[in-house]
Amino acid sequence: MAEKKGVGHAYNIDFLNVVFAASSIFLLLSTVWMVCDDYDRDWKNTQRRFARLQYDVTRAQYRQARDKVDRPKLQQLQAQLKSAEQNVKANQSKVDGLQKKLDEIEIRLDRANRDYQYMKATYDHDRYDFESARAAGVQGTAKKGENVADEAKQLKDLDLNVQKITAERNAAQNDLAQYTGAVGTIQKQLEDLRAEQLRLRKVAEAQAPSATKDYFLNAPLLDFLAPTIKINQLILPDVVDDVNFKTVPKMDRCTTCHLGIDKAGFEKYPQPFTTHPNLDAYLGSKSPHPIDRIGCTVCHDGMGQSVSFKDASHTPTGEKQKETWEKKYGWEEPHEWDYPMLPTKMTDASCQKCHKQEIYIPKAEALNVAYSTYERAGCYACHKTRGFDTTTMRKPGPILTKIESKLTKDWVKTWVRNPRAVKQTTWMPRIWYNSNSSSPQDAVRNEVEINAAVNYLFANSEKWEPPISNPKPGDAKSGEKIVKSIGCQGCHVVGEGSREQAGPHRTFGQPLENIGTKTTYEWVFNWVRDPKHYNPNTYMPNLRLTDAQAADVATYLMTLKAAGGDQAKATYTQKDVDDTLLDYYTALMPAASAKATVAKLDDNQKQLDLVRRSSIGTAVSAATRSRGSRRRSRSGRICLKRAASLSRGSTSASSQTSRTRRSSAGSIASCTTRASSTKAACCSHSTSCGCRISICQTSKWSDC
Amino acid sequence: MGFIKGIINAVTDPKIFFVLAVVGLFVVLWKREKIASNVFGYGVLGALLAFFVFGTFDPNFRLIVTKPDNVPIVGLIFLLVFFIWYSIREAVFNDRRIDAGQGPIEKDESDRVWVWPDLVYTELISLILCSVVLIVWSILLKAPLEQPANPANTPNPSKAPWYFLGLQEMLVYFDPWLAGVVLPGLIIAGLIAIPYIDKNPKGNGYFTFKERKAEISIFLFGFAVLWVSLIVLGTFLRGPNWNFFGPFEFWDIHKLEALTNVNLSEYVWVRLLRTGMPSFWLIRDLPGILLVLFYVFALPVILSKNLFRRYYEKLGPPRYYVSVFLFLSMMSLPLKMLSRWLFNLKYVVNIGEYFFNI
C-alpha cells in the first residue's frame, strides 16, 4: 500500500475500488442471508402445511355435504323453479310492462320525497327563526309567523303526495310479484336445502391457496400489512407464570403450530394438527374449559411463550417417542424452563390446580387413583403432605401395641427383614438390606438391628386378654364356604400375585395366603369373632358371626399356610451389638464417654437401648408383667431365652415359622433383674438421627 | 494426541503460563529484528490457527471456545497478536531508517491527503465491512438467553465480564479492597497521568522502538501481559470454583486444590522465630507493614540513586516519584503472584480486625 500511490493520495484508488465492490457484494449476500434466516421459521412451515390440510379437509367436508343433500327434493325444487321461470317468460310482455310502470312510479316517488324533505328543512328553519325571534321579544314577527303557517300547510300537502305515490308503488309491486314472487321463494328454498354445502364452498374459497397470499402478503418486509401466517397467542391476564423474580401473565403460543386443536374434524390427523380429545369437556366454546379462558399450559405445563418445538419443553411419552424425537427434531432434555411439559398420561395432575377442594375429580381418573394409592400406601405417614392431616388420619400400618399376643419374634424378624418376600403385595417398605446396605458387613449390623427392633417391640407389647381363650376348632370346609360367601373377599384375597397384577384398589385388606403360618388359631378366631376387641380402630367390620361360624372360618383360614421370607444373612456376636450401639453413641458424645456409657449396660439393656437410646437403668420387661395365661408366659420364656442366648453369644438365626423352644441354660436371673415394672419412657428418642426404627408406626411413638 | 493435550494442559497452568507470557514479551522485544519478518508473522498466524483447529476436535475445548461469550476473546487473541507483530515490524523498519539517517516512513508520506477519496472512501468501505461482520456474527452466534434467573441456583463458575476478568484473576492473589478498588483506581489514574509524566518527545506520530524503549516495554508489559493474558486466563483456563483447568480438561466441579497459603506474619513469628503469633495486630503485622512501607516509600528513593538514576534526572523529582509509584504498584501484582507460587505467601499484611489486608 505504500508503493503505488497517486500524488496527494494515501491509497491506490483502483485497489480500493475492487475492495469496495467486493465488500458491497458481501454486504448484499449477508443481508439476503439475514433476511432468509429471520424469515425462515419452523412454525411458518407448519402453518403452511396446515393451510393446505385445512383446505383439503374443507373440500372433503364440502363434497360430503353436497352428497348428503336430499336428491329428490332438490330435483323437485329445481323443477318448480323451472316452471316458475317459464311462467314468467310466458307472460314476459306483461311482466315487462309492469316493471316499466313500477320504475316510473319509483322515479316519481323519489322526486316527491325529495320535495317533501327540502320543504321540511326550510319549514324547520323558518319556524325556529320565528319562534326564537318571538321569544326574544323582537317586534314585527307576525309576518314571519304567517309565512311559517303557510309553509306548514305546504308541507302537509307534500306529505300527502308522498303517501299517495307510495301506495301506488306498493300496488304495482304486488302486481309484479304475482309473476316473479314464486321464483324468489323457490330460490330461497333451494338455498336452504343446500345451505351447508354452499357455506362450505365459501369457506373453501376463502382457504384456497393463492399467489397473493403465498408470495405477497407473507413476503419479508411486506408482512406487516395483513399476513396470513402469524403467531397466535392466548393471554390469560389473571393466570401467571412464576419466573422467580416476577410473575408474568401466561402467554400461550401453542396454537401457532397446534392449529387444529380446537377445531372439530382433525381427530385423525397427526400432531401438531390433531384435534384435542373430548372437545365437549376441553377447549370447545361450550365446554367448561373454553380455550380462550384456560389456554394450554395451565393443564399441560411447558413454556407457552416459545414458538419452537425444542424450547417449548415438549416431553415425550416414553422411550420410543424420545428416540424418535431425538432423531427427527434433535430433541434434548429441556433445562431452560423450570416447568417442563407433563407427559400426556400425567396431565391429570394439573386438575388439582383449580379443583383443589375436590377429593374425587370426575374424569381425572389417573389423579383419583393416585390420591387413593397415596392414602392406601400410607406415604403421608412419613412424608408430610399438604391435604393429609396426620393428626386426624389414622396411621396406615396395623397396630403393634399387642404384638406379643399375635405374632412370634421369629415371624416378625423374617417379616421386617424383607416384607415383600413374605407377602408380595404388601405396602410396607424394606428398611434393612437395601441396595446400599447388603454387603456382608452390613448384613451383620442389619441382623443386630433387626433383632434389637423386634426385641424392643416385644418388650413394650401390652397384654391382651382374648375374649375366648383356647377356642375349639371348627370345620374347615364350612369355613371356606362362609369365607367365600359372606363378603370376606370384598377386601381380602388369597394369593394375589404381584403388586402390578393386584392394582391399587384390590389390596385393601391384607392378603391371607399365609395367615396360617403367621399367627395362632386362637388369635384368628377371636379376631374374626370381634375385630375391634383387638384393635378398636380397625376398618374390618364385625360380621356378626356365631362362635361356631367363627370357629369354622378360623379353622379354614389356618389351613392357608405358605412359607416365605428371607433367612438371616449373617450371625452376630455380642461384640457386634456393642459396636453398633457405640456407633450411635459416638454421634452424640466424645468417644471416651460413649465407651463408658455403653460399658455400663448389660447385654439385654444394650439390646433395648440400641433402639431406645434412653437414659440408662430403666427397662421394660413384658415378661415380668405377666401374670396370666400360659401363652404369655410362653412368649415371655421365649423372650428370656432369646435374650439369654444372645448374652451367651450364640446365634439368633432361626426359622421364622416355628416358635422353637430351646432349653434355657441360665441367665434367667440376669433377665429378671431387669424386673422393673415401670415402662420406659419410650419416647425419649432424640430426634438426632441414627436410629431408623423411629419411623415404625406403633401408636406409642406418635410423639416422634 | 492425548500426549500433546496433556502437555498443553500442563503448560497453561497459571504459574507456567504467566512466566511464559513475561518471558515471551521479553524475547519478542529483544529479538524484534527477527520477528519483524513476514515469515515470522505468517508462521505465528499459522501456529495459532493450527492450535485452534487441532483443539476444535476436542469436545471440552469446543465447549469453551465456541461459547458465544468467549468467541470475541478468541478474536482478541488473534487481533492482539497481529497488532503487536505489526507495530513491532513497523517500529523495526523505522528504526532501521532512523539508523540510516533517513527519517521514519511517515515523514516521507505527504502530510495532507484528500478527504475524498482517501478518508471518506475508506470509511465507507470500513462501514460496509463492519456491517458484514456484524450481520454474519449475529446470524451464526445467537445471544444466549438462558433460563429465568433462579436465586437458589448460583452458576459455577460465576465469571465477570471479559473486561473485568483480569481483576477477577487478581482477586486470587490480593484482598478485594486492593484488587477491586485500589489497583483498578491506580490503573485509571496511571493512564490519565501518562501524558503528564511522559517527557519523551520522540516517537510522536510514527512507529519506533529504539527511541521509546522503556515506555513501550512498560506499556506492553502492563497491557499484554498483566491485562490481556489474565483475561485469556480467566476466560479459558478458569473453571468451577475458580480452579485451573487446562483447555482440554473436563470442568469437574468436584476437583480439589490444596490451599496451604501462609501469611507473612506467620512465616516470621511462627516458622522463623518459633513463638506464637502476637495478639496485638500492630506487633503481629509489623514485619509486613515495614516491608510495605519500605516498598512504597524507601524503594523509590533507593531506586532513584542507582537503577533509575537517569529517569530521576530526566523527569525531575515530582514526575519521577509519581512514575515510580505507579510502576511499583503495577509490579506488585507479578511480585505477589510469584510470592504466592514460590512461597505460598497469602498476605503480606493481614489485619483481620480492620478488614485490611495487603
Short mmCIF file of C-alpha atoms in Angstrom, two decimals, chain A residues 355-679:
data_model
loop_
_atom_site.label_atom_id
_atom_site.label_comp_id
_atom_site.label_asym_id
_atom_site.label_seq_id
_atom_site.Cartn_x
_atom_site.Cartn_y
_atom_site.Cartn_z
CA HIS A 355 -60.11 -28.33 41.50
CA LYS A 356 -58.37 -28.07 44.83
CA GLN A 357 -61.26 -28.77 47.12
CA GLU A 358 -62.41 -31.93 45.41
CA ILE A 359 -61.29 -35.29 46.69
CA TYR A 360 -62.70 -37.07 43.68
CA ILE A 361 -62.46 -35.20 40.40
CA PRO A 362 -64.73 -36.67 37.74
CA LYS A 363 -62.89 -37.58 34.52
CA ALA A 364 -59.47 -37.23 36.19
CA GLU A 365 -59.12 -40.95 36.70
CA ALA A 366 -55.34 -41.08 36.92
CA LEU A 367 -55.35 -38.41 39.61
CA ASN A 368 -58.06 -40.12 41.60
CA VAL A 369 -56.19 -43.41 41.53
CA ALA A 370 -53.08 -41.52 42.56
CA TYR A 371 -54.80 -39.95 45.56
CA SER A 372 -56.22 -43.24 46.73
CA THR A 373 -52.93 -45.09 46.22
CA TYR A 374 -51.11 -42.43 48.17
CA GLU A 375 -53.52 -42.76 51.03
CA ARG A 376 -53.62 -46.54 50.97
CA ALA A 377 -49.86 -46.92 50.81
CA GLY A 378 -49.51 -44.53 53.70
CA CYS A 379 -46.90 -42.27 52.16
CA TYR A 380 -48.25 -39.37 54.20
CA ALA A 381 -47.35 -41.09 57.44
CA CYS A 382 -43.67 -40.41 56.89
CA HIS A 383 -43.75 -37.68 54.30
CA LYS A 384 -45.59 -34.58 55.40
CA THR A 385 -48.11 -33.83 52.67
CA ARG A 386 -50.48 -30.96 52.39
CA GLY A 387 -54.02 -32.23 52.41
CA PHE A 388 -53.20 -35.29 54.50
CA ASP A 389 -53.52 -34.24 58.11
CA THR A 390 -51.75 -36.84 60.23
CA THR A 391 -53.34 -35.57 63.41
CA THR A 392 -56.74 -36.73 62.21
CA MET A 393 -55.86 -39.54 59.82
CA ARG A 394 -55.07 -42.95 61.19
CA LYS A 395 -51.69 -44.46 60.56
CA PRO A 396 -51.58 -46.79 57.61
CA GLY A 397 -49.93 -49.76 59.30
CA PRO A 398 -51.52 -52.20 61.77
CA ILE A 399 -51.09 -51.60 65.49
CA LEU A 400 -48.04 -53.10 67.16
CA THR A 401 -49.07 -52.45 70.71
CA LYS A 402 -50.21 -56.01 71.33
CA ILE A 403 -47.78 -57.71 69.03
CA GLU A 404 -46.79 -60.26 71.58
CA SER A 405 -50.21 -61.82 71.57
CA LYS A 406 -50.44 -62.16 67.83
CA LEU A 407 -47.02 -62.93 66.42
CA THR A 408 -43.79 -64.58 67.29
CA LYS A 409 -40.46 -62.89 67.28
CA ASP A 410 -39.19 -65.15 64.54
CA TRP A 411 -42.04 -64.28 62.28
CA VAL A 412 -41.63 -60.57 62.91
CA LYS A 413 -37.90 -60.74 62.28
CA THR A 414 -38.41 -62.52 58.99
CA TRP A 415 -41.12 -60.08 58.08
CA VAL A 416 -39.11 -57.00 58.92
CA ARG A 417 -36.06 -58.30 57.11
CA ASN A 418 -37.89 -58.35 53.79
CA PRO A 419 -41.64 -57.84 53.86
CA ARG A 420 -42.19 -58.50 50.17
CA ALA A 421 -40.63 -61.92 50.47
CA VAL A 422 -43.41 -62.89 52.85
CA LYS A 423 -46.25 -61.08 51.16
CA GLN A 424 -45.69 -59.91 47.64
CA THR A 425 -48.26 -57.16 47.67
CA THR A 426 -47.51 -55.55 50.98
CA TRP A 427 -47.16 -51.78 51.23
CA MET A 428 -44.56 -51.97 53.95
CA PRO A 429 -41.15 -50.79 52.81
CA ARG A 430 -37.93 -52.66 53.42
CA ILE A 431 -35.68 -50.84 55.83
CA TRP A 432 -32.67 -53.11 56.08
CA TYR A 433 -30.93 -54.96 53.25
CA ASN A 434 -31.45 -52.24 50.72
CA SER A 435 -29.26 -51.95 47.69
CA ASN A 436 -26.67 -49.93 49.59
CA SER A 437 -26.78 -51.95 52.80
CA SER A 438 -26.48 -55.54 51.67
CA SER A 439 -22.78 -56.20 51.87
CA PRO A 440 -21.59 -58.87 54.32
CA GLN A 441 -20.52 -56.26 56.87
CA ASP A 442 -23.85 -54.56 56.55
CA ALA A 443 -25.57 -57.91 56.99
CA VAL A 444 -24.15 -58.32 60.50
CA ARG A 445 -25.27 -54.88 61.51
CA ASN A 446 -28.65 -55.40 59.88
CA GLU A 447 -29.23 -58.51 61.90
CA VAL A 448 -28.18 -56.75 65.10
CA GLU A 449 -30.66 -54.01 64.48
CA ILE A 450 -33.47 -56.24 63.29
CA ASN A 451 -33.17 -58.30 66.42
CA ALA A 452 -32.97 -55.25 68.60
CA ALA A 453 -36.02 -53.71 66.98
CA VAL A 454 -38.10 -56.85 67.32
CA ASN A 455 -37.00 -57.35 70.89
CA TYR A 456 -37.96 -53.81 71.64
CA LEU A 457 -41.39 -54.24 70.12
CA PHE A 458 -41.98 -57.32 72.16
CA ALA A 459 -40.55 -55.81 75.30
CA ASN A 460 -43.05 -52.97 75.03
CA SER A 461 -46.02 -55.00 74.00
CA GLU A 462 -49.20 -54.70 76.02
CA LYS A 463 -51.05 -57.63 77.38
CA TRP A 464 -54.16 -58.63 75.58
CA GLU A 465 -56.79 -60.90 77.06
CA PRO A 466 -58.59 -62.65 74.23
CA PRO A 467 -62.33 -62.81 74.87
CA ILE A 468 -62.31 -66.57 74.39
CA SER A 469 -59.12 -68.36 75.18
CA ASN A 470 -58.47 -71.81 73.86
CA PRO A 471 -61.37 -71.96 71.41
CA LYS A 472 -62.40 -75.27 69.96
CA PRO A 473 -61.55 -75.91 66.33
CA GLY A 474 -64.31 -75.96 63.71
CA ASP A 475 -64.87 -77.35 60.26
CA ALA A 476 -62.61 -76.02 57.55
CA LYS A 477 -64.93 -76.85 54.69
CA SER A 478 -67.89 -74.89 56.04
CA GLY A 479 -65.44 -72.20 56.95
CA GLU A 480 -64.38 -71.96 53.35
CA LYS A 481 -67.98 -71.69 52.25
CA ILE A 482 -68.62 -68.90 54.70
CA VAL A 483 -65.49 -67.03 53.70
CA LYS A 484 -66.39 -67.15 50.06
CA SER A 485 -69.96 -66.08 50.55
CA ILE A 486 -70.26 -63.70 53.44
CA GLY A 487 -68.16 -60.92 51.93
CA CYS A 488 -64.63 -61.51 53.12
CA GLN A 489 -63.45 -61.39 49.56
CA GLY A 490 -64.66 -57.86 49.22
CA CYS A 491 -61.46 -56.79 50.91
CA HIS A 492 -59.29 -59.88 51.26
CA VAL A 493 -57.90 -62.23 48.66
CA VAL A 494 -55.82 -65.33 48.79
CA GLY A 495 -52.80 -65.39 46.52
CA GLU A 496 -52.86 -62.09 44.67
CA GLY A 497 -49.66 -62.38 42.75
CA SER A 498 -47.51 -59.33 42.16
CA ARG A 499 -48.29 -55.76 43.10
CA GLU A 500 -48.74 -54.80 39.46
CA GLN A 501 -51.28 -57.54 38.92
CA ALA A 502 -53.22 -56.63 42.03
CA GLY A 503 -53.53 -52.93 41.37
CA PRO A 504 -54.13 -50.23 43.91
CA HIS A 505 -57.75 -50.94 44.73
CA ARG A 506 -57.67 -54.64 45.36
CA THR A 507 -55.39 -54.97 48.37
CA PHE A 508 -57.41 -53.13 50.96
CA GLY A 509 -57.48 -55.90 53.45
CA GLN A 510 -54.29 -57.85 53.83
CA PRO A 511 -53.81 -60.89 51.64
CA LEU A 512 -54.45 -64.04 53.51
CA GLU A 513 -52.43 -66.65 51.67
CA ASN A 514 -50.15 -67.32 54.64
CA ILE A 515 -52.27 -66.39 57.61
CA GLY A 516 -51.85 -69.91 58.87
CA THR A 517 -48.11 -69.56 59.23
CA LYS A 518 -48.34 -66.09 60.64
CA THR A 519 -50.37 -66.40 63.77
CA THR A 520 -52.34 -68.75 66.02
CA TYR A 521 -55.80 -70.25 65.71
CA GLU A 522 -56.83 -68.57 68.94
CA TRP A 523 -55.94 -65.16 67.64
CA VAL A 524 -57.68 -65.63 64.28
CA PHE A 525 -60.79 -66.97 65.98
CA ASN A 526 -61.04 -64.02 68.33
CA TRP A 527 -60.28 -61.58 65.57
CA VAL A 528 -62.92 -62.87 63.21
CA ARG A 529 -65.39 -63.02 66.06
CA ASP A 530 -64.80 -59.41 67.14
CA PRO A 531 -62.08 -57.41 65.39
CA LYS A 532 -62.49 -54.29 67.44
CA HIS A 533 -61.60 -56.08 70.59
CA TYR A 534 -58.01 -56.34 69.44
CA ASN A 535 -57.83 -53.09 67.53
CA PRO A 536 -60.55 -50.53 68.25
CA ASN A 537 -59.54 -48.55 65.20
CA THR A 538 -59.63 -51.27 62.62
CA TYR A 539 -61.50 -50.90 59.33
CA MET A 540 -62.64 -54.52 59.42
CA PRO A 541 -66.29 -54.77 60.26
CA ASN A 542 -67.83 -57.12 62.75
CA LEU A 543 -69.52 -59.73 60.62
CA ARG A 544 -71.79 -60.84 63.46
CA LEU A 545 -70.75 -64.49 63.21
CA THR A 546 -71.78 -67.03 65.76
CA ASP A 547 -68.97 -68.66 67.66
CA ALA A 548 -69.42 -71.84 65.65
CA GLN A 549 -69.18 -69.91 62.40
CA ALA A 550 -66.14 -68.06 63.67
CA ALA A 551 -64.53 -71.36 64.56
CA ASP A 552 -65.20 -72.72 61.09
CA VAL A 553 -63.82 -69.63 59.42
CA ALA A 554 -60.75 -69.58 61.62
CA THR A 555 -60.08 -73.27 61.00
CA TYR A 556 -60.30 -72.74 57.26
CA LEU A 557 -58.01 -69.75 57.41
CA MET A 558 -55.46 -71.62 59.43
CA THR A 559 -55.18 -74.12 56.60
CA LEU A 560 -53.76 -71.36 54.41
CA LYS A 561 -50.12 -71.80 55.03
CA ALA A 562 -47.20 -70.70 52.95
CA ALA A 563 -43.60 -70.44 53.81
CA GLY A 564 -41.78 -67.38 52.63
CA GLY A 565 -39.36 -64.73 53.64
CA ASP A 566 -35.64 -64.26 53.80
CA GLN A 567 -33.43 -66.01 56.28
CA ALA A 568 -30.93 -64.10 58.30
CA LYS A 569 -27.90 -63.48 56.17
CA ALA A 570 -25.39 -63.24 58.99
CA THR A 571 -24.79 -64.19 62.55
CA TYR A 572 -23.56 -61.78 65.13
CA THR A 573 -21.93 -61.72 68.49
CA GLN A 574 -22.39 -59.50 71.49
CA LYS A 575 -19.39 -57.52 70.28
CA ASP A 576 -21.34 -56.59 67.14
CA VAL A 577 -24.16 -55.36 69.32
CA ASP A 578 -21.72 -53.32 71.35
CA ASP A 579 -20.12 -51.86 68.25
CA THR A 580 -23.40 -50.83 66.74
CA LEU A 581 -24.56 -49.21 69.94
CA LEU A 582 -21.22 -47.47 70.27
CA ASP A 583 -21.65 -46.21 66.75
CA TYR A 584 -24.83 -44.45 67.72
CA TYR A 585 -23.43 -43.05 70.92
CA THR A 586 -20.29 -41.62 69.37
CA ALA A 587 -22.50 -39.46 67.20
CA LEU A 588 -23.71 -37.78 70.38
CA MET A 589 -20.69 -37.59 72.63
CA PRO A 590 -16.90 -37.93 72.63
CA ALA A 591 -15.56 -41.45 72.08
CA ALA A 592 -14.39 -41.96 75.64
CA SER A 593 -17.76 -41.08 77.23
CA ALA A 594 -19.56 -43.19 74.67
CA LYS A 595 -17.45 -46.22 75.55
CA ALA A 596 -18.06 -45.65 79.23
CA THR A 597 -21.81 -45.33 78.76
CA VAL A 598 -22.02 -48.47 76.70
CA ALA A 599 -19.86 -50.43 79.11
CA LYS A 600 -22.30 -49.70 81.90
CA LEU A 601 -25.15 -51.53 80.18
CA ASP A 602 -25.63 -55.25 80.38
CA ASP A 603 -26.27 -57.25 77.30
CA ASN A 604 -30.00 -57.14 77.33
CA GLN A 605 -30.03 -53.50 78.08
CA LYS A 606 -27.76 -52.97 75.19
CA GLN A 607 -30.30 -54.66 73.02
CA LEU A 608 -33.08 -52.44 74.10
CA ASP A 609 -31.01 -49.34 74.33
CA LEU A 610 -29.92 -49.86 70.82
CA VAL A 611 -33.43 -48.99 69.91
CA ARG A 612 -34.28 -46.57 72.60
CA ARG A 613 -31.13 -44.69 73.45
CA SER A 614 -32.84 -43.55 76.52
CA SER A 615 -31.21 -42.91 79.86
CA ILE A 616 -29.62 -45.91 81.46
CA GLY A 617 -31.29 -48.04 84.01
CA THR A 618 -34.90 -48.17 83.03
CA ALA A 619 -36.06 -51.22 81.27
CA VAL A 620 -39.26 -52.86 80.49
CA SER A 621 -39.94 -56.46 80.55
CA ALA A 622 -43.18 -57.62 79.14
CA ALA A 623 -42.49 -60.95 80.63
CA THR A 624 -42.27 -59.66 84.15
CA ARG A 625 -45.66 -58.06 83.93
CA SER A 626 -47.08 -61.37 83.09
CA ARG A 627 -49.49 -62.85 85.49
CA GLY A 628 -51.81 -64.68 83.34
CA SER A 629 -52.20 -67.01 80.54
CA ARG A 630 -49.90 -69.73 79.59
CA ARG A 631 -49.48 -68.07 76.29
CA ARG A 632 -47.98 -65.00 77.70
CA SER A 633 -45.57 -66.82 79.86
CA ARG A 634 -44.68 -68.84 76.84
CA SER A 635 -43.80 -65.75 74.96
CA GLY A 636 -42.08 -64.42 78.00
CA ARG A 637 -39.94 -67.50 78.13
CA ILE A 638 -39.13 -67.08 74.54
CA CYS A 639 -38.11 -63.56 75.25
CA LEU A 640 -35.89 -64.74 78.05
CA LYS A 641 -34.45 -67.48 76.01
CA ARG A 642 -33.83 -65.14 73.19
CA ALA A 643 -32.10 -62.69 75.47
CA ALA A 644 -30.23 -65.46 77.23
CA SER A 645 -29.00 -66.95 74.03
CA LEU A 646 -27.88 -63.56 72.92
CA SER A 647 -25.97 -62.85 76.03
CA ARG A 648 -24.25 -66.16 75.64
CA GLY A 649 -23.26 -65.04 72.20
CA SER A 650 -24.98 -67.83 70.33
CA THR A 651 -26.70 -67.41 67.08
CA SER A 652 -30.03 -65.78 66.74
CA ALA A 653 -30.77 -67.17 63.34
CA SER A 654 -33.83 -69.29 63.31
CA SER A 655 -36.63 -70.34 61.09
CA GLN A 656 -39.50 -67.98 61.11
CA THR A 657 -42.29 -70.48 61.20
CA SER A 658 -41.93 -72.32 64.42
CA ARG A 659 -41.69 -70.90 67.82
CA THR A 660 -38.85 -73.09 68.89
CA ARG A 661 -38.21 -73.58 72.49
CA ARG A 662 -34.65 -74.05 73.35
CA SER A 663 -33.90 -75.07 76.82
CA SER A 664 -32.71 -72.21 78.76
CA ALA A 665 -29.40 -72.60 80.46
CA GLY A 666 -29.16 -69.94 82.99
CA SER A 667 -29.11 -66.22 82.84
CA ILE A 668 -32.75 -66.13 83.74
CA ALA A 669 -31.68 -64.48 86.88
CA SER A 670 -29.97 -61.77 84.92
CA CYS A 671 -33.12 -61.23 82.94
CA THR A 672 -35.32 -60.93 85.98
CA THR A 673 -33.05 -58.29 87.36
CA ARG A 674 -34.45 -56.00 84.85
CA ALA A 675 -37.76 -56.56 86.53
CA SER A 676 -38.71 -53.04 87.00
CA SER A 677 -42.34 -52.72 86.17
CA THR A 678 -42.12 -49.16 85.11
CA LYS A 679 -42.31 -48.74 81.45
#
